[in-house]
Tab-separated table of C-alpha atoms in Angstrom:
chain	number	residue	atom	x	y	z
A	27	MET	CA	-10.832	-14.777	2.894
A	28	LYS	CA	-10.562	-11.271	4.353
A	29	VAL	CA	-10.140	-8.385	1.927
A	30	ILE	CA	-9.001	-4.783	2.226
A	31	HIS	CA	-10.105	-2.018	-0.098
A	32	SER	CA	-7.418	-0.434	-2.246
A	33	VAL	CA	-7.986	2.603	-4.459
A	34	THR	CA	-8.616	0.241	-7.388
A	35	GLY	CA	-10.804	-2.257	-5.571
A	36	PRO	CA	-10.754	-5.028	-2.956
A	37	ILE	CA	-7.648	-7.178	-2.441
A	38	GLU	CA	-7.298	-10.358	-0.442
A	39	VAL	CA	-5.157	-9.540	2.587
A	40	ASN	CA	-2.982	-12.590	1.993
A	41	LYS	CA	-2.073	-11.228	-1.455
A	42	LEU	CA	-0.748	-7.810	-0.397
A	43	GLY	CA	2.854	-8.982	-0.763
A	44	LYS	CA	5.821	-6.804	0.141
A	45	THR	CA	4.310	-3.750	1.819
A	46	LEU	CA	5.457	-0.264	2.746
A	47	ILE	CA	3.099	0.676	5.563
A	48	HIS	CA	3.593	4.457	5.747
A	49	GLU	CA	4.369	6.526	2.629
A	50	HIS	CA	2.700	9.593	1.123
A	51	LEU	CA	2.173	10.113	-2.591
A	52	ARG	CA	1.611	13.798	-1.862
A	53	THR	CA	1.078	16.037	1.152
A	54	ARG	CA	0.083	19.692	1.094
A	55	ALA	CA	-2.083	22.206	2.927
A	56	GLU	CA	-5.651	21.853	1.696
A	57	GLU	CA	-6.562	25.473	2.273
A	58	VAL	CA	-3.523	26.726	0.369
A	59	ALA	CA	-4.093	24.320	-2.522
A	60	VAL	CA	-7.702	25.494	-2.866
A	61	GLN	CA	-7.114	29.224	-2.445
A	62	PHE	CA	-3.774	29.537	-4.258
A	63	PRO	CA	-3.718	26.701	-6.798
A	64	HIS	CA	-1.078	28.451	-8.891
A	65	LEU	CA	1.458	27.408	-6.243
A	66	TYR	CA	1.121	23.759	-7.282
A	67	ASN	CA	1.940	21.811	-10.433
A	68	HIS	CA	-0.342	18.802	-10.598
A	69	ASP	CA	1.536	17.183	-13.484
A	70	GLU	CA	4.834	17.503	-11.640
A	71	GLU	CA	3.306	16.068	-8.458
A	72	TYR	CA	2.011	13.111	-10.438
A	73	ARG	CA	5.347	12.553	-12.196
A	74	LEU	CA	7.309	12.550	-8.940
A	75	ALA	CA	4.845	10.231	-7.192
A	76	LEU	CA	4.829	7.762	-10.069
A	77	GLU	CA	8.628	7.833	-10.251
A	78	GLN	CA	8.932	6.839	-6.591
A	79	VAL	CA	6.262	4.151	-6.766
A	80	LEU	CA	7.794	2.609	-9.869
A	81	GLY	CA	11.142	2.668	-8.071
A	82	VAL	CA	9.897	0.505	-5.214
A	83	LYS	CA	7.964	-1.707	-7.590
A	84	LYS	CA	11.320	-2.674	-9.122
A	85	GLN	CA	12.350	-3.779	-5.621
A	86	GLY	CA	9.331	-6.032	-5.300
A	87	VAL	CA	6.922	-3.768	-3.428
A	88	GLN	CA	3.337	-4.671	-4.234
A	89	THR	CA	1.398	-2.505	-1.752
A	90	ILE	CA	1.740	0.972	-0.228
A	91	PHE	CA	-0.403	2.332	2.601
A	92	ASP	CA	-0.859	6.098	2.217
A	93	PRO	CA	-2.106	7.666	5.479
A	94	SER	CA	-2.888	11.074	3.971
A	95	VAL	CA	-6.242	12.199	5.347
A	96	MET	CA	-7.995	15.522	5.934
A	97	GLY	CA	-5.270	17.938	6.990
A	98	LEU	CA	-2.808	16.548	4.442
A	99	ASP	CA	-4.987	17.142	1.356
A	100	ARG	CA	-5.974	13.554	0.716
A	101	ASP	CA	-6.912	13.002	-2.939
A	102	VAL	CA	-7.991	9.433	-3.625
A	103	ARG	CA	-8.383	10.013	-7.365
A	104	PHE	CA	-4.741	11.107	-7.494
A	105	MET	CA	-3.807	7.923	-5.614
A	106	GLN	CA	-5.907	5.856	-8.006
A	107	ARG	CA	-4.203	7.391	-11.039
A	108	VAL	CA	-0.761	6.509	-9.651
A	109	SER	CA	-1.893	3.012	-8.694
A	110	ARG	CA	-3.312	2.270	-12.152
A	111	ALA	CA	-0.235	3.615	-13.920
A	112	SER	CA	2.214	1.706	-11.707
A	113	GLY	CA	0.360	-1.506	-10.985
A	114	VAL	CA	1.115	-1.084	-7.260
A	115	ASN	CA	-1.726	-1.387	-4.746
A	116	ILE	CA	-2.392	1.860	-2.873
A	117	ILE	CA	-4.461	1.728	0.320
A	118	ALA	CA	-6.099	5.027	1.296
A	119	ALA	CA	-7.071	6.092	4.806
A	120	THR	CA	-9.818	8.037	6.475
A	121	GLY	CA	-9.522	10.191	9.576
A	122	ILE	CA	-8.227	13.655	10.412
A	123	PHE	CA	-4.647	14.871	10.787
A	124	THR	CA	-4.575	17.721	13.286
A	125	PHE	CA	-2.337	18.693	16.193
A	126	HIS	CA	-4.856	21.004	17.881
A	127	TYR	CA	-7.879	22.496	16.052
A	128	LEU	CA	-10.729	21.269	13.883
A	129	PRO	CA	-12.752	23.046	11.185
A	130	THR	CA	-16.018	24.568	12.372
A	131	ARG	CA	-18.182	21.805	10.889
A	132	PHE	CA	-16.490	19.216	13.088
A	133	MET	CA	-15.871	21.449	16.097
A	134	PHE	CA	-19.564	22.230	16.551
A	135	ASN	CA	-20.889	18.734	15.866
A	136	ASP	CA	-20.479	15.816	18.229
A	137	ILE	CA	-18.146	12.852	17.991
A	138	ASP	CA	-20.765	10.648	16.392
A	139	PHE	CA	-21.123	13.085	13.496
A	140	MET	CA	-17.415	12.619	12.817
A	141	VAL	CA	-17.738	8.849	13.176
A	142	GLU	CA	-20.419	8.809	10.483
A	143	GLN	CA	-18.112	10.550	8.008
A	144	PHE	CA	-15.294	8.072	8.641
A	145	VAL	CA	-17.659	5.122	8.311
A	146	ARG	CA	-19.014	6.525	5.052
A	147	ASP	CA	-15.477	6.723	3.658
A	148	ILE	CA	-14.977	3.054	4.540
A	149	GLU	CA	-18.335	1.639	3.503
A	150	VAL	CA	-19.525	3.938	0.679
A	151	GLY	CA	-16.544	5.814	-0.744
A	152	VAL	CA	-14.245	8.781	-0.256
A	153	GLN	CA	-14.880	12.245	-1.714
A	154	ASN	CA	-18.036	11.172	-3.554
A	155	SER	CA	-16.177	8.390	-5.341
A	156	GLU	CA	-16.408	4.606	-5.303
A	157	ILE	CA	-12.933	4.444	-3.739
A	158	LYS	CA	-13.129	3.098	-0.181
A	159	ALA	CA	-10.729	3.732	2.685
A	160	GLY	CA	-8.929	0.695	4.076
A	161	PHE	CA	-7.721	2.016	7.446
A	162	LEU	CA	-8.110	4.882	9.938
A	163	LYS	CA	-5.602	7.611	10.805
A	164	CYS	CA	-5.293	10.077	13.692
A	165	ALA	CA	-2.512	12.153	15.227
A	166	THR	CA	-1.161	13.414	18.524
A	167	ASP	CA	1.799	15.773	18.382
A	168	VAL	CA	3.706	18.151	20.662
A	169	PRO	CA	0.561	20.070	21.791
A	170	GLY	CA	-0.681	16.823	23.314
A	171	LEU	CA	-4.242	15.662	23.860
A	172	THR	CA	-6.134	18.878	23.123
A	173	PRO	CA	-9.945	18.596	23.251
A	174	GLN	CA	-10.219	18.473	19.466
A	175	VAL	CA	-7.423	15.910	19.098
A	176	GLU	CA	-9.148	13.737	21.691
A	177	LYS	CA	-12.368	14.047	19.728
A	178	VAL	CA	-10.639	12.680	16.620
A	179	LEU	CA	-9.047	9.794	18.515
A	180	ARG	CA	-12.369	8.760	19.997
A	181	ALA	CA	-14.122	9.069	16.639
A	182	VAL	CA	-11.449	6.919	14.990
A	183	ALA	CA	-11.838	4.320	17.734
A	184	ARG	CA	-15.629	4.220	17.307
A	185	ALA	CA	-15.367	4.033	13.513
A	186	HIS	CA	-12.976	1.117	13.932
A	187	LEU	CA	-15.447	-0.677	16.189
A	188	ARG	CA	-18.193	-0.102	13.592
A	189	THR	CA	-16.178	-1.289	10.585
A	190	GLY	CA	-13.300	-3.449	11.780
A	191	VAL	CA	-10.643	-1.581	9.781
A	192	PRO	CA	-7.397	-1.003	11.712
A	193	ILE	CA	-5.973	2.220	13.171
A	194	MET	CA	-2.673	3.931	12.424
A	195	THR	CA	-1.467	6.936	14.403
A	196	HIS	CA	1.005	9.773	14.155
A	197	SER	CA	2.842	10.150	17.457
A	198	VAL	CA	5.852	11.907	18.980
A	199	PRO	CA	7.945	9.433	20.986
A	200	SER	CA	9.816	12.185	22.828
A	201	LYS	CA	6.464	13.113	24.389
A	202	GLU	CA	5.532	9.452	24.924
A	203	ASN	CA	2.093	10.247	23.557
A	204	GLY	CA	1.664	6.812	22.027
A	205	LEU	CA	0.732	5.789	25.568
A	206	THR	CA	-1.892	8.540	25.671
A	207	GLN	CA	-3.373	7.288	22.419
A	208	ILE	CA	-3.518	3.771	23.823
A	209	GLU	CA	-5.366	5.018	26.925
A	210	ILE	CA	-8.074	6.585	24.748
A	211	PHE	CA	-8.395	3.476	22.592
A	212	GLU	CA	-8.670	1.274	25.675
A	213	GLU	CA	-11.415	3.490	27.090
A	214	GLU	CA	-13.292	3.117	23.797
A	215	GLY	CA	-12.956	-0.682	23.803
A	216	VAL	CA	-10.501	-1.096	20.929
A	217	GLN	CA	-8.539	-4.349	20.725
A	218	LEU	CA	-4.983	-3.038	20.705
A	219	ASN	CA	-3.699	-5.579	18.186
A	220	LYS	CA	-5.614	-3.484	15.635
A	221	VAL	CA	-3.558	-0.373	16.453
A	222	LEU	CA	-0.265	0.729	14.891
A	223	ILE	CA	1.483	3.532	16.790
A	224	GLY	CA	3.397	5.468	14.152
A	225	HIS	CA	6.852	7.074	14.144
A	226	CYS	CA	8.223	4.934	16.962
A	227	GLY	CA	11.520	4.724	15.096
A	228	ASP	CA	12.130	8.338	16.121
A	229	THR	CA	13.400	7.131	19.507
A	230	ASP	CA	15.905	4.605	20.798
A	231	GLN	CA	14.422	4.620	24.301
A	232	LEU	CA	13.703	0.913	24.596
A	233	GLY	CA	11.809	1.300	27.851
A	234	TYR	CA	9.150	3.451	26.186
A	235	LEU	CA	8.899	1.197	23.141
A	236	GLU	CA	8.519	-1.908	25.284
A	237	ARG	CA	5.758	-0.243	27.304
A	238	LEU	CA	3.902	0.282	24.034
A	239	LEU	CA	4.571	-3.202	22.734
A	240	ASP	CA	3.550	-4.813	25.994
A	241	LYS	CA	0.119	-3.273	25.506
A	242	GLY	CA	-0.278	-5.368	22.359
A	243	VAL	CA	0.020	-2.707	19.648
A	244	TYR	CA	2.204	-2.681	16.553
A	245	ILE	CA	4.834	0.028	16.146
A	246	GLY	CA	5.949	1.875	13.035
A	247	MET	CA	9.711	2.112	12.534
A	248	ASP	CA	8.676	4.227	9.630
A	249	ARG	CA	10.850	7.319	9.200
A	250	TYR	CA	14.020	6.030	7.640
A	251	GLY	CA	15.893	8.858	5.941
A	252	LEU	CA	14.707	11.543	8.363
A	253	THR	CA	18.018	11.747	10.173
A	254	SER	CA	17.466	15.006	12.087
A	255	THR	CA	15.534	13.071	14.728
A	256	LEU	CA	17.619	9.900	14.805
A	257	SER	CA	20.382	8.537	12.592
A	258	THR	CA	19.909	5.465	10.440
A	259	GLU	CA	22.469	3.607	12.549
A	260	ARG	CA	20.622	4.327	15.797
A	261	ARG	CA	17.304	3.365	14.218
A	262	ASN	CA	18.834	0.064	13.112
A	263	ALA	CA	20.318	-0.589	16.541
A	264	THR	CA	16.890	-0.073	18.119
A	265	ILE	CA	15.248	-2.505	15.719
A	266	ASN	CA	17.954	-5.066	16.335
A	267	ALA	CA	17.543	-4.732	20.103
A	268	LEU	CA	13.767	-5.200	19.833
A	269	ILE	CA	14.239	-8.219	17.581
A	270	GLN	CA	16.490	-9.762	20.224
A	271	LYS	CA	13.680	-9.215	22.731
A	272	GLY	CA	11.209	-11.087	20.512
A	273	TYR	CA	9.265	-8.231	18.894
A	274	THR	CA	9.923	-8.962	15.204
A	275	ASN	CA	6.267	-9.701	14.601
A	276	ARG	CA	5.142	-6.336	15.954
A	277	MET	CA	7.233	-3.893	13.890
A	278	PHE	CA	6.744	-2.268	10.496
A	279	LEU	CA	9.490	-0.751	8.356
A	280	SER	CA	8.824	2.316	6.202
A	281	GLN	CA	10.004	5.877	5.500
A	282	ASP	CA	7.080	8.312	5.817
A	283	TYR	CA	8.329	9.640	2.500
A	284	CYS	CA	6.394	12.494	0.895
A	285	CYS	CA	6.823	12.455	-2.877
A	286	THR	CA	5.925	16.144	-2.801
A	287	THR	CA	5.303	18.310	0.242
A	288	ASP	CA	4.679	21.937	1.174
A	289	ARG	CA	7.521	21.871	3.649
A	290	TYR	CA	10.299	21.894	1.068
A	291	LYS	CA	9.859	24.154	-1.949
A	292	PRO	CA	11.380	23.764	-4.421
A	293	GLU	CA	11.384	19.989	-4.090
A	294	SER	CA	15.151	19.953	-4.658
A	295	LEU	CA	15.546	21.478	-1.184
A	296	LYS	CA	14.212	18.251	0.325
A	297	LYS	CA	17.211	16.352	-1.031
A	298	GLU	CA	19.588	18.954	0.380
A	299	VAL	CA	18.098	18.619	3.862
A	300	TYR	CA	17.642	14.832	3.800
A	301	PRO	CA	19.890	13.375	1.091
A	302	ASP	CA	18.925	9.749	1.812
A	303	TRP	CA	15.160	10.253	2.182
A	304	SER	CA	13.238	8.545	-0.600
A	305	MET	CA	10.714	5.756	-1.024
A	306	THR	CA	13.502	3.411	-2.107
A	307	PHE	CA	16.027	4.138	0.676
A	308	LEU	CA	14.769	1.385	2.978
A	309	LEU	CA	15.197	-1.364	0.423
A	310	ASP	CA	18.280	0.077	-1.289
A	311	LYS	CA	20.360	0.760	1.793
A	312	VAL	CA	18.684	0.033	5.137
A	313	VAL	CA	17.719	-3.609	4.678
A	314	PRO	CA	21.270	-4.575	3.577
A	315	MET	CA	22.596	-2.724	6.653
A	316	LEU	CA	20.213	-4.602	8.934
A	317	ILE	CA	21.220	-7.932	7.421
A	318	ALA	CA	24.881	-7.047	7.833
A	319	ASP	CA	24.100	-6.321	11.503
A	320	GLY	CA	22.681	-9.805	11.978
A	321	VAL	CA	18.978	-9.440	11.191
A	322	SER	CA	17.864	-12.494	9.233
A	323	GLU	CA	16.105	-12.555	5.866
A	324	GLU	CA	13.203	-14.272	7.619
A	325	GLN	CA	12.892	-11.428	10.123
A	326	ILE	CA	12.944	-8.845	7.317
A	327	HIS	CA	10.247	-10.876	5.553
A	328	THR	CA	8.114	-10.842	8.688
A	329	MET	CA	8.283	-7.058	8.985
A	330	LEU	CA	7.646	-6.359	5.284
A	331	TYR	CA	5.216	-9.150	4.358
A	332	GLU	CA	3.627	-10.873	7.328
A	333	ASN	CA	2.881	-8.263	9.956
A	334	VAL	CA	0.439	-6.429	7.725
A	335	LYS	CA	-1.642	-9.591	7.431
A	336	THR	CA	-1.968	-10.072	11.178
A	337	TRP	CA	-2.696	-6.352	11.711
A	338	LEU	CA	-5.550	-6.558	9.208
A	339	ASN	CA	-6.938	-9.982	10.084
């Protein structure tokens, strides 16, 4: 039976259970954290992450995918500590999160050098640990397909072909750059049913979403609570419309929640800006709203339990 590596060891894919596909235990700027460590409280970061993870555990969540990679200060030992304390599976990623530039070491080496680092994370371990990455992550944002962003996308594609682990992306639907990501992956020979285009819930433009889905990818409806881009009601209406069109088995539900983040300091400011945003919002409020709107329990089960299995298998 196929397994995926969590931060505490391998897990059979069929035993992942209820899964949140896109949540962050912590995000912060690596260079700031290294150069000005007094700005961060590690114990507080741990407490807040554990609080959120225990909250969703009470709602039956067994597995969380954390797509924090280089650029978001990935720390797999931090993830492992939270996973062991909570009993929830945490799946770590490898890849690079950048909207334009790369550090010198990657800028002046070729794509295959980058591929080797991603493969090492998957097959040997991350950050000189025994903790292995279970999926790949890359990003394309408002600046578009800059040369360095393209380099990362192609390296992620080649690492996927070497290892078989799936790909998750960060995208901006208003720029329709999920289609650009797909073009690169197709050129590299990736089977698109191994690709999850992230943040697709940030739009209700069904034409764009169907163009993605018709390519064979999965889409992340994964930013519940971030209402500045799209309201919860409009996000729900989009999901319902796609369900009616037969796409239940190609969507993931999540929140892209950051238990702590550089963007909002103090952390209390985050709640002022996005009062609903939390790791528990989806299950506390959104799922009951979807069911009230006519989405079936079986369809919710497919999006939270089953789709992850087919994406990984």
